[in-house]
Short mmCIF file of C-alpha atoms in Angstrom, two decimals:
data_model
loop_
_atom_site.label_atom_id
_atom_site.label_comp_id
_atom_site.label_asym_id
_atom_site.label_seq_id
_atom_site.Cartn_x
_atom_site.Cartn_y
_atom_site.Cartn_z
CA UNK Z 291 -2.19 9.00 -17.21
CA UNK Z 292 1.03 11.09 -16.25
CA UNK Z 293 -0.55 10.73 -12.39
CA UNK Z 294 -0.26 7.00 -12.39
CA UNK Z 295 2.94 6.91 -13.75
CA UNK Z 296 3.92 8.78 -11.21
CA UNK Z 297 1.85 7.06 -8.33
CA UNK Z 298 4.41 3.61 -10.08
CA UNK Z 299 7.45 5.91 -9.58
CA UNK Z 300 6.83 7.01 -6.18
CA UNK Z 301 5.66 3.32 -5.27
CA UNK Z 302 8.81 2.20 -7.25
CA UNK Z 303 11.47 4.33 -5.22
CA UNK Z 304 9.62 3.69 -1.76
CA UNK Z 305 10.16 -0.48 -2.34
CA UNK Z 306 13.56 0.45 -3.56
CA UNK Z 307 14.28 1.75 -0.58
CA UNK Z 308 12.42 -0.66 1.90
CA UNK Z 309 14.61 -3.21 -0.27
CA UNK Z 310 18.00 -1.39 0.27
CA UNK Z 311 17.22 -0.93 3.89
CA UNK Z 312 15.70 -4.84 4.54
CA UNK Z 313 19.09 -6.00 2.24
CA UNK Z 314 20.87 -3.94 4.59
CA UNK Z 315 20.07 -5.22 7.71
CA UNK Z 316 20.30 -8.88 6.66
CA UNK Z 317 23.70 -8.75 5.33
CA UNK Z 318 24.39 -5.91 7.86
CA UNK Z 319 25.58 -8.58 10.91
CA UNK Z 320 23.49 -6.43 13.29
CA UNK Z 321 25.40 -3.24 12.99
CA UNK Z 322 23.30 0.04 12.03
CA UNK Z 323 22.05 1.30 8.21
CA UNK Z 324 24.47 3.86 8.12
CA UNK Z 325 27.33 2.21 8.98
CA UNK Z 326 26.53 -0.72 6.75
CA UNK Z 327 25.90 1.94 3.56
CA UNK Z 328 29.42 3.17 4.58
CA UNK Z 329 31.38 -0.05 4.40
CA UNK Z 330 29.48 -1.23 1.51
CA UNK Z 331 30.80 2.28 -0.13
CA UNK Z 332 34.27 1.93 1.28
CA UNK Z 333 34.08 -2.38 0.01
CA UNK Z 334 32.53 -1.25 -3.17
CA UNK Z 335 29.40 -3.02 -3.28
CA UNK Z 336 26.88 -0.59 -3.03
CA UNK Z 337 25.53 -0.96 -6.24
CA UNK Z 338 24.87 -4.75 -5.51
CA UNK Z 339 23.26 -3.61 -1.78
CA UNK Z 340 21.36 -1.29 -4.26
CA UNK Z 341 20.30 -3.80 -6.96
CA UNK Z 342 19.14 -6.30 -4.04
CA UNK Z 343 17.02 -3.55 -2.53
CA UNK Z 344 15.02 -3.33 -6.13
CA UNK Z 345 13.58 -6.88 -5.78
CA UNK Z 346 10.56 -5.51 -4.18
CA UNK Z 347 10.53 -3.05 -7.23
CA UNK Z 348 9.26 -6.73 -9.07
CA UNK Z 349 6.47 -7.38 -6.11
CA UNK Z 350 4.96 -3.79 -6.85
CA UNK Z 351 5.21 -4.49 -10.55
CA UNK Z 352 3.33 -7.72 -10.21
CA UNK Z 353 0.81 -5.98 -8.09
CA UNK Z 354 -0.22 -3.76 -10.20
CA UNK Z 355 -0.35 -6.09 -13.61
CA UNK Z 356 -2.54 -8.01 -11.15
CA UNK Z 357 -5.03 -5.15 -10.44
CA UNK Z 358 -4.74 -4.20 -14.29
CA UNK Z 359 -2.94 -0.74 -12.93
CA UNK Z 360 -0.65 -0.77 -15.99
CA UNK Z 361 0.22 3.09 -15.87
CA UNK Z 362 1.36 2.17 -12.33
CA UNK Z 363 3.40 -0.79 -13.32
CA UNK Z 364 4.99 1.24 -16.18
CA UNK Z 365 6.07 3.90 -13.58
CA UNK Z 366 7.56 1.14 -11.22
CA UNK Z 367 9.54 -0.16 -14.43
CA UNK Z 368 10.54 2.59 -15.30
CA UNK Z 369 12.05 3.14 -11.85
CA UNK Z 370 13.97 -0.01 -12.06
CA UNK Z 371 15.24 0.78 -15.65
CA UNK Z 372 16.86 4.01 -13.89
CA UNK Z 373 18.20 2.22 -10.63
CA UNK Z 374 19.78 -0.69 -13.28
CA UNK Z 375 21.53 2.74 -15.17
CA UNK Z 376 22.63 4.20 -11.68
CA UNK Z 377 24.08 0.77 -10.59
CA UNK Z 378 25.50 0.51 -14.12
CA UNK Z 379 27.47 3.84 -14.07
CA UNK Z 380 27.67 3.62 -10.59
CA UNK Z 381 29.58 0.56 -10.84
CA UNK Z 382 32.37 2.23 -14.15
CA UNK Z 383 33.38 5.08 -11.72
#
């Protein structure tokens, strides 16, 4: 049980990041990853690059509810709980 939970996790953070780094070069107007993470820093709107990159995070949810994975979808929720805190605090400071 703890496995598959962490299977979701690991699937969880990998979309998260896929997201982040699609989101980035969409809204990046062609420059590079890096230098779009840094102005989004520097603009403050990192969390909201961040929060767009977890929409995959819903994808690999419904995947797994489809394949009746539910340890798996409860790790890839549980992901997206913690990258909605890290935006949230993110976003106070």
């Amino acid at each position: 049980m703890k496995k598959e939970i962490f299977i979701g996790m690991f699937v969880g953070l990998i979309a998260n990041a896929m997201g982040l780094f699609i989101a980035a070069n969409l809204l990046g107007q062609g420059d590079d990853f890096t230098t779009v993470i840094k102005a989004a820093a520097n603009e403050g709107f990192l969390g909201k690059l961040i929060s767009l990159g977890a929409v995959l995070n819903l994808v690999a949810f419904f995947v797994f509810i489809r394949k009746k994975q539910d340890y798996r979808a409860r790790g890839v929720l549980l992901i997206t709980v913690f990258i909605a805190l890290f935006t949230f605090v993110f976003k106070l400071f």
